[in-house]
Amino acid sequence: MVLDRAERRRKDEAWLRERLEDPRSRVVTASQDGVALHDERLLRGPVPQTMRRGEAEPILLGLERDAALFACDAPPDARVISLRDAGARLAGPEGGLAAYAVALLNWHRRHRFCANCGRGTLVIEAGYARRCPQCGAHHFPRLDPVVIMLVEHGARVLLGRHSGWPRGRFSALAGYVAPGEGVEEAVVREVLEESGIVAYAPRFIASQPWPFPSSLMLGFHARSDGGTPTAGDGELEEVRWFSAEELRRARARGSDGGEHGLHLPPSIAIARFLIERWLEETETRTSAGM
Ligand SMILES: [Zn+2]
């Protein structure tokens, strides 16, 4: 993201007031699940009077070429598009910025009251924390780590589908990391729970913020000795092995490939990234005769 989060200046109240008054400062607006766009970028409007007057909380995203960029709740009549649709339309850094704004605003919406004593809390650090005026507790934005993994055996990978998904859609297995658990342990446990397959050698590949409402997706590759998968824990409707050839055919058909057959996760999803990366690897291995 090409944005300076201004970690060192956030606690400086005078500096923050200057940013609110600075005519170069801008604000992006977001609802619970969507952002306002202008062409192929996030809409950057002037700082609203309510924020300048202190009636709306000053949530600072950071500095963009020295100009402050704030985030505020979209008014009820604002035209917003969902983050999933925006992700497909926005170039890399803008997509990341949209996820950041939605995640931060969602956290503030859900943490207006102190989890310790129940009193209403106040924004501090220009939106990076909240403080309780009664018991003094500080509350910081939290993330829920989710592991998502492509499990490989031979030249096949394990994918599953939820019953509510569009017909034919399969994706990598995934689940929340439990308290007291390492991410590698979570990979092994989730695969066993969701499919009955024993996975091992989990290897971290890449991560992706997924603010619905506050997940951090941690993408893994893992190996297994195969076996017949069974959708065990009631979360998945079906789980099975797919060959590289099946995945390539699904990719070639695209998402409009008719009712039948496999549909891959959309390009915005980290699951798709893991699948594409694995396909590339298998191509390299095949052409190297390995
Ligand atoms: Zn409190």
PDB file of N, CA, C and O in Angstrom, residues 27-79:
ATOM      1  N   VAL A  27     -11.120  12.402   2.406  1.00  0.00           N
ATOM      2  CA  VAL A  27     -11.767  11.344   3.176  1.00  0.00           C
ATOM      3  C   VAL A  27     -12.359  10.318   2.210  1.00  0.00           C
ATOM      4  O   VAL A  27     -12.905  10.667   1.168  1.00  0.00           O
ATOM      5  N   VAL A  28     -12.180   9.041   2.532  1.00  0.00           N
ATOM      6  CA  VAL A  28     -12.862   7.981   1.776  1.00  0.00           C
ATOM      7  C   VAL A  28     -14.040   7.507   2.627  1.00  0.00           C
ATOM      8  O   VAL A  28     -13.967   7.511   3.856  1.00  0.00           O
ATOM      9  N   THR A  29     -15.126   7.148   1.964  1.00  0.00           N
ATOM     10  CA  THR A  29     -16.318   6.731   2.701  1.00  0.00           C
ATOM     11  C   THR A  29     -16.597   5.264   2.443  1.00  0.00           C
ATOM     12  O   THR A  29     -16.397   4.757   1.339  1.00  0.00           O
ATOM     13  N   ALA A  30     -17.027   4.588   3.503  1.00  0.00           N
ATOM     14  CA  ALA A  30     -17.284   3.158   3.396  1.00  0.00           C
ATOM     15  C   ALA A  30     -18.447   2.777   4.299  1.00  0.00           C
ATOM     16  O   ALA A  30     -18.636   3.361   5.366  1.00  0.00           O
ATOM     17  N   SER A  31     -19.222   1.817   3.863  1.00  0.00           N
ATOM     18  CA  SER A  31     -20.276   1.259   4.702  1.00  0.00           C
ATOM     19  C   SER A  31     -19.737  -0.050   5.278  1.00  0.00           C
ATOM     20  O   SER A  31     -18.559  -0.363   5.142  1.00  0.00           O
ATOM     21  N   GLN A  32     -20.628  -0.838   5.898  1.00  0.00           N
ATOM     22  CA  GLN A  32     -20.175  -2.080   6.524  1.00  0.00           C
ATOM     23  C   GLN A  32     -19.513  -3.039   5.542  1.00  0.00           C
ATOM     24  O   GLN A  32     -18.634  -3.801   5.910  1.00  0.00           O
ATOM     25  N   ASP A  33     -19.962  -3.017   4.305  1.00  0.00           N
ATOM     26  CA  ASP A  33     -19.401  -3.995   3.364  1.00  0.00           C
ATOM     27  C   ASP A  33     -19.077  -3.404   2.004  1.00  0.00           C
ATOM     28  O   ASP A  33     -18.869  -4.131   1.059  1.00  0.00           O
ATOM     29  N   GLY A  34     -19.038  -2.063   1.935  1.00  0.00           N
ATOM     30  CA  GLY A  34     -18.759  -1.493   0.628  1.00  0.00           C
ATOM     31  C   GLY A  34     -18.056  -0.151   0.700  1.00  0.00           C
ATOM     32  O   GLY A  34     -17.957   0.459   1.763  1.00  0.00           O
ATOM     33  N   VAL A  35     -17.545   0.277  -0.447  1.00  0.00           N
ATOM     34  CA  VAL A  35     -16.823   1.544  -0.534  1.00  0.00           C
ATOM     35  C   VAL A  35     -17.394   2.371  -1.684  1.00  0.00           C
ATOM     36  O   VAL A  35     -17.996   1.840  -2.610  1.00  0.00           O
ATOM     37  N   ALA A  36     -17.201   3.686  -1.594  1.00  0.00           N
ATOM     38  CA  ALA A  36     -17.626   4.578  -2.669  1.00  0.00           C
ATOM     39  C   ALA A  36     -16.466   4.756  -3.641  1.00  0.00           C
ATOM     40  O   ALA A  36     -15.342   5.018  -3.227  1.00  0.00           O
ATOM     41  N   LEU A  37     -16.749   4.584  -4.936  1.00  0.00           N
ATOM     42  CA  LEU A  37     -15.703   4.685  -5.955  1.00  0.00           C
ATOM     43  C   LEU A  37     -15.939   5.881  -6.862  1.00  0.00           C
ATOM     44  O   LEU A  37     -17.048   6.369  -7.013  1.00  0.00           O
ATOM     45  N   HIS A  38     -14.843   6.340  -7.470  1.00  0.00           N
ATOM     46  CA  HIS A  38     -14.915   7.317  -8.544  1.00  0.00           C
ATOM     47  C   HIS A  38     -14.016   6.783  -9.644  1.00  0.00           C
ATOM     48  O   HIS A  38     -12.812   6.657  -9.448  1.00  0.00           O
ATOM     49  N   ASP A  39     -14.590   6.460 -10.788  1.00  0.00           N
ATOM     50  CA  ASP A  39     -13.862   5.739 -11.837  1.00  0.00           C
ATOM     51  C   ASP A  39     -13.257   4.463 -11.248  1.00  0.00           C
ATOM     52  O   ASP A  39     -13.939   3.728 -10.597  1.00  0.00           O
ATOM     53  N   GLU A  40     -11.958   4.273 -11.423  1.00  0.00           N
ATOM     54  CA  GLU A  40     -11.335   3.032 -10.949  1.00  0.00           C
ATOM     55  C   GLU A  40     -10.582   3.233  -9.643  1.00  0.00           C
ATOM     56  O   GLU A  40      -9.688   2.462  -9.316  1.00  0.00           O
ATOM     57  N   ARG A  41     -10.927   4.303  -8.921  1.00  0.00           N
ATOM     58  CA  ARG A  41     -10.266   4.575  -7.641  1.00  0.00           C
ATOM     59  C   ARG A  41     -11.317   4.767  -6.571  1.00  0.00           C
ATOM     60  O   ARG A  41     -12.499   4.949  -6.853  1.00  0.00           O
ATOM     61  N   LEU A  42     -10.850   4.758  -5.302  1.00  0.00           N
ATOM     62  CA  LEU A  42     -11.742   5.114  -4.211  1.00  0.00           C
ATOM     63  C   LEU A  42     -12.084   6.594  -4.344  1.00  0.00           C
ATOM     64  O   LEU A  42     -11.224   7.409  -4.701  1.00  0.00           O
ATOM     65  N   LEU A  43     -13.316   6.932  -4.055  1.00  0.00           N
ATOM     66  CA  LEU A  43     -13.719   8.337  -4.053  1.00  0.00           C
ATOM     67  C   LEU A  43     -13.031   9.042  -2.889  1.00  0.00           C
ATOM     68  O   LEU A  43     -13.056   8.559  -1.753  1.00  0.00           O
ATOM     69  N   ARG A  44     -12.364  10.164  -3.183  1.00  0.00           N
ATOM     70  CA  ARG A  44     -11.698  10.952  -2.132  1.00  0.00           C
ATOM     71  C   ARG A  44     -12.385  12.304  -2.059  1.00  0.00           C
ATOM     72  O   ARG A  44     -12.158  13.155  -2.912  1.00  0.00           O
ATOM     73  N   GLY A  45     -13.227  12.477  -1.045  1.00  0.00           N
ATOM     74  CA  GLY A  45     -13.980  13.714  -0.908  1.00  0.00           C
ATOM     75  C   GLY A  45     -13.340  14.640   0.108  1.00  0.00           C
ATOM     76  O   GLY A  45     -12.370  14.281   0.768  1.00  0.00           O
ATOM     77  N   PRO A  46     -13.870  15.875   0.233  1.00  0.00           N
ATOM     78  CA  PRO A  46     -13.350  16.792   1.253  1.00  0.00           C
ATOM     79  C   PRO A  46     -13.729  16.298   2.650  1.00  0.00           C
ATOM     80  O   PRO A  46     -14.687  15.548   2.816  1.00  0.00           O
ATOM     81  N   VAL A  47     -12.965  16.714   3.641  1.00  0.00           N
ATOM     82  CA  VAL A  47     -13.257  16.327   5.022  1.00  0.00           C
ATOM     83  C   VAL A  47     -14.595  16.963   5.435  1.00  0.00           C
ATOM     84  O   VAL A  47     -14.762  18.170   5.312  1.00  0.00           O
ATOM     85  N   PRO A  48     -15.562  16.156   5.887  1.00  0.00           N
ATOM     86  CA  PRO A  48     -16.879  16.726   6.218  1.00  0.00           C
ATOM     87  C   PRO A  48     -16.814  17.638   7.444  1.00  0.00           C
ATOM     88  O   PRO A  48     -15.976  17.463   8.328  1.00  0.00           O
ATOM     89  N   GLN A  49     -17.711  18.623   7.449  1.00  0.00           N
ATOM     90  CA  GLN A  49     -17.772  19.568   8.568  1.00  0.00           C
ATOM     91  C   GLN A  49     -17.952  18.850   9.905  1.00  0.00           C
ATOM     92  O   GLN A  49     -17.382  19.258  10.914  1.00  0.00           O
ATOM     93  N   THR A  50     -18.749  17.777   9.899  1.00  0.00           N
ATOM     94  CA  THR A  50     -19.010  17.063  11.155  1.00  0.00           C
ATOM     95  C   THR A  50     -17.710  16.527  11.752  1.00  0.00           C
ATOM     96  O   THR A  50     -17.536  16.535  12.972  1.00  0.00           O
ATOM     97  N   MET A  51     -16.791  16.101  10.887  1.00  0.00           N
ATOM     98  CA  MET A  51     -15.517  15.581  11.390  1.00  0.00           C
ATOM     99  C   MET A  51     -14.649  16.734  11.893  1.00  0.00           C
ATOM    100  O   MET A  51     -14.003  16.643  12.931  1.00  0.00           O
ATOM    101  N   ARG A  52     -14.675  17.862  11.169  1.00  0.00           N
ATOM    102  CA  ARG A  52     -13.886  19.024  11.606  1.00  0.00           C
ATOM    103  C   ARG A  52     -14.383  19.554  12.938  1.00  0.00           C
ATOM    104  O   ARG A  52     -13.611  20.004  13.771  1.00  0.00           O
ATOM    105  N   ARG A  53     -15.700  19.504  13.116  1.00  0.00           N
ATOM    106  CA  ARG A  53     -16.275  20.045  14.362  1.00  0.00           C
ATOM    107  C   ARG A  53     -16.200  19.050  15.514  1.00  0.00           C
ATOM    108  O   ARG A  53     -16.599  19.354  16.626  1.00  0.00           O
ATOM    109  N   GLY A  54     -15.705  17.845  15.238  1.00  0.00           N
ATOM    110  CA  GLY A  54     -15.564  16.862  16.314  1.00  0.00           C
ATOM    111  C   GLY A  54     -16.831  16.065  16.570  1.00  0.00           C
ATOM    112  O   GLY A  54     -16.915  15.322  17.548  1.00  0.00           O
ATOM    113  N   GLU A  55     -17.841  16.207  15.685  1.00  0.00           N
ATOM    114  CA  GLU A  55     -19.089  15.442  15.875  1.00  0.00           C
ATOM    115  C   GLU A  55     -18.945  14.023  15.300  1.00  0.00           C
ATOM    116  O   GLU A  55     -19.624  13.106  15.744  1.00  0.00           O
ATOM    117  N   ALA A  56     -18.089  13.881  14.302  1.00  0.00           N
ATOM    118  CA  ALA A  56     -17.794  12.545  13.766  1.00  0.00           C
ATOM    119  C   ALA A  56     -16.366  12.193  14.152  1.00  0.00           C
ATOM    120  O   ALA A  56     -15.491  13.058  14.195  1.00  0.00           O
ATOM    121  N   GLU A  57     -16.131  10.918  14.462  1.00  0.00           N
ATOM    122  CA  GLU A  57     -14.817  10.497  14.937  1.00  0.00           C
ATOM    123  C   GLU A  57     -13.767  10.633  13.838  1.00  0.00           C
ATOM    124  O   GLU A  57     -14.003  10.213  12.701  1.00  0.00           O
ATOM    125  N   PRO A  58     -12.606  11.225  14.176  1.00  0.00           N
ATOM    126  CA  PRO A  58     -11.562  11.373  13.160  1.00  0.00           C
ATOM    127  C   PRO A  58     -10.763  10.080  13.014  1.00  0.00           C
ATOM    128  O   PRO A  58      -9.903   9.763  13.826  1.00  0.00           O
ATOM    129  N   ILE A  59     -11.081   9.298  11.993  1.00  0.00           N
ATOM    130  CA  ILE A  59     -10.380   8.036  11.736  1.00  0.00           C
ATOM    131  C   ILE A  59      -9.380   8.287  10.616  1.00  0.00           C
ATOM    132  O   ILE A  59      -9.759   8.383   9.445  1.00  0.00           O
ATOM    133  N   LEU A  60      -8.114   8.403  10.998  1.00  0.00           N
ATOM    134  CA  LEU A  60      -7.069   8.696  10.014  1.00  0.00           C
ATOM    135  C   LEU A  60      -6.494   7.403   9.451  1.00  0.00           C
ATOM    136  O   LEU A  60      -6.013   6.557  10.203  1.00  0.00           O
ATOM    137  N   LEU A  61      -6.553   7.252   8.128  1.00  0.00           N
ATOM    138  CA  LEU A  61      -5.935   6.073   7.505  1.00  0.00           C
ATOM    139  C   LEU A  61      -4.428   6.277   7.414  1.00  0.00           C
ATOM    140  O   LEU A  61      -3.653   5.368   7.659  1.00  0.00           O
ATOM    141  N   GLY A  62      -4.026   7.515   7.020  1.00  0.00           N
ATOM    142  CA  GLY A  62      -2.600   7.801   6.911  1.00  0.00           C
ATOM    143  C   GLY A  62      -2.365   9.011   6.044  1.00  0.00           C
ATOM    144  O   GLY A  62      -3.262   9.836   5.827  1.00  0.00           O
ATOM    145  N   LEU A  63      -1.129   9.100   5.530  1.00  0.00           N
ATOM    146  CA  LEU A  63      -0.740  10.220   4.681  1.00  0.00           C
ATOM    147  C   LEU A  63      -0.474   9.711   3.280  1.00  0.00           C
ATOM    148  O   LEU A  63       0.231   8.726   3.088  1.00  0.00           O
ATOM    149  N   GLU A  64      -1.058  10.425   2.343  1.00  0.00           N
ATOM    150  CA  GLU A  64      -0.883  10.081   0.935  1.00  0.00           C
ATOM    151  C   GLU A  64      -0.175  11.260   0.302  1.00  0.00           C
ATOM    152  O   GLU A  64      -0.783  12.320   0.131  1.00  0.00           O
ATOM    153  N   ARG A  65       1.085  11.103  -0.026  1.00  0.00           N
ATOM    154  CA  ARG A  65       1.893  12.226  -0.532  1.00  0.00           C
ATOM    155  C   ARG A  65       1.691  13.464   0.340  1.00  0.00           C
ATOM    156  O   ARG A  65       1.301  14.515  -0.136  1.00  0.00           O
ATOM    157  N   ASP A  66       1.871  13.330   1.637  1.00  0.00           N
ATOM    158  CA  ASP A  66       1.795  14.428   2.621  1.00  0.00           C
ATOM    159  C   ASP A  66       0.383  14.921   2.910  1.00  0.00           C
ATOM    160  O   ASP A  66       0.196  15.737   3.812  1.00  0.00           O
ATOM    161  N   ALA A  67      -0.612  14.486   2.179  1.00  0.00           N
ATOM    162  CA  ALA A  67      -1.986  14.903   2.477  1.00  0.00           C
ATOM    163  C   ALA A  67      -2.658  13.806   3.308  1.00  0.00           C
ATOM    164  O   ALA A  67      -2.526  12.616   3.008  1.00  0.00           O
ATOM    165  N   ALA A  68      -3.361  14.246   4.350  1.00  0.00           N
ATOM    166  CA  ALA A  68      -4.015  13.263   5.231  1.00  0.00           C
ATOM    167  C   ALA A  68      -5.188  12.606   4.518  1.00  0.00           C
ATOM    168  O   ALA A  68      -5.908  13.249   3.754  1.00  0.00           O
ATOM    169  N   LEU A  69      -5.361  11.315   4.779  1.00  0.00           N
ATOM    170  CA  LEU A  69      -6.505  10.592   4.227  1.00  0.00           C
ATOM    171  C   LEU A  69      -7.284   9.972   5.394  1.00  0.00           C
ATOM    172  O   LEU A  69      -6.766   9.134   6.129  1.00  0.00           O
ATOM    173  N   PHE A  70      -8.525  10.463   5.564  1.00  0.00           N
ATOM    174  CA  PHE A  70      -9.385   9.969   6.638  1.00  0.00           C
ATOM    175  C   PHE A  70     -10.398   8.977   6.069  1.00  0.00           C
ATOM    176  O   PHE A  70     -10.569   8.865   4.849  1.00  0.00           O
ATOM    177  N   ALA A  71     -11.083   8.279   6.980  1.00  0.00           N
ATOM    178  CA  ALA A  71     -12.178   7.389   6.570  1.00  0.00           C
ATOM    179  C   ALA A  71     -13.406   7.759   7.383  1.00  0.00           C
ATOM    180  O   ALA A  71     -13.293   8.111   8.558  1.00  0.00           O
ATOM    181  N   CYS A  72     -14.571   7.729   6.758  1.00  0.00           N
ATOM    182  CA  CYS A  72     -15.790   7.956   7.530  1.00  0.00           C
ATOM    183  C   CYS A  72     -16.928   7.093   6.993  1.00  0.00           C
ATOM    184  O   CYS A  72     -16.876   6.590   5.865  1.00  0.00           O
ATOM    185  N   ASP A  73     -17.935   6.898   7.843  1.00  0.00           N
ATOM    186  CA  ASP A  73     -19.097   6.097   7.476  1.00  0.00           C
ATOM    187  C   ASP A  73     -19.797   6.718   6.279  1.00  0.00           C
ATOM    188  O   ASP A  73     -20.006   7.929   6.245  1.00  0.00           O
ATOM    189  N   ALA A  74     -20.174   5.894   5.339  1.00  0.00           N
ATOM    190  CA  ALA A  74     -20.922   6.384   4.186  1.00  0.00           C
ATOM    191  C   ALA A  74     -22.322   6.777   4.656  1.00  0.00           C
ATOM    192  O   ALA A  74     -22.935   6.057   5.440  1.00  0.00           O
ATOM    193  N   PRO A  75     -22.840   7.945   4.193  1.00  0.00           N
ATOM    194  CA  PRO A  75     -24.223   8.295   4.539  1.00  0.00           C
ATOM    195  C   PRO A  75     -25.179   7.260   3.947  1.00  0.00           C
ATOM    196  O   PRO A  75     -24.828   6.574   2.975  1.00  0.00           O
ATOM    197  N   PRO A  76     -26.381   7.124   4.542  1.00  0.00           N
ATOM    198  CA  PRO A  76     -27.306   6.065   4.122  1.00  0.00           C
ATOM    199  C   PRO A  76     -27.631   6.093   2.629  1.00  0.00           C
ATOM    200  O   PRO A  76     -27.878   5.050   2.032  1.00  0.00           O
ATOM    201  N   ASP A  77     -27.611   7.286   2.017  1.00  0.00           N
ATOM    202  CA  ASP A  77     -28.001   7.384   0.602  1.00  0.00           C
ATOM    203  C   ASP A  77     -26.794   7.287  -0.340  1.00  0.00           C
ATOM    204  O   ASP A  77     -26.940   7.426  -1.553  1.00  0.00           O
ATOM    205  N   ALA A  78     -25.599   7.048   0.213  1.00  0.00           N
ATOM    206  CA  ALA A  78     -24.401   7.015  -0.634  1.00  0.00           C
ATOM    207  C   ALA A  78     -24.399   5.766  -1.514  1.00  0.00           C
ATOM    208  O   ALA A  78     -24.910   4.720  -1.126  1.00  0.00           O
ATOM    209  N   ARG A  79     -23.831   5.912  -2.685  1.00  0.00           N
ATOM    210  CA  ARG A  79     -23.714   4.750  -3.577  1.00  0.00           C
ATOM    211  C   ARG A  79     -22.402   4.048  -3.289  1.00  0.00           C
ATOM    212  O   ARG A  79     -21.336   4.586  -3.576  1.00  0.00           O
TER     213      ARG A  79
END
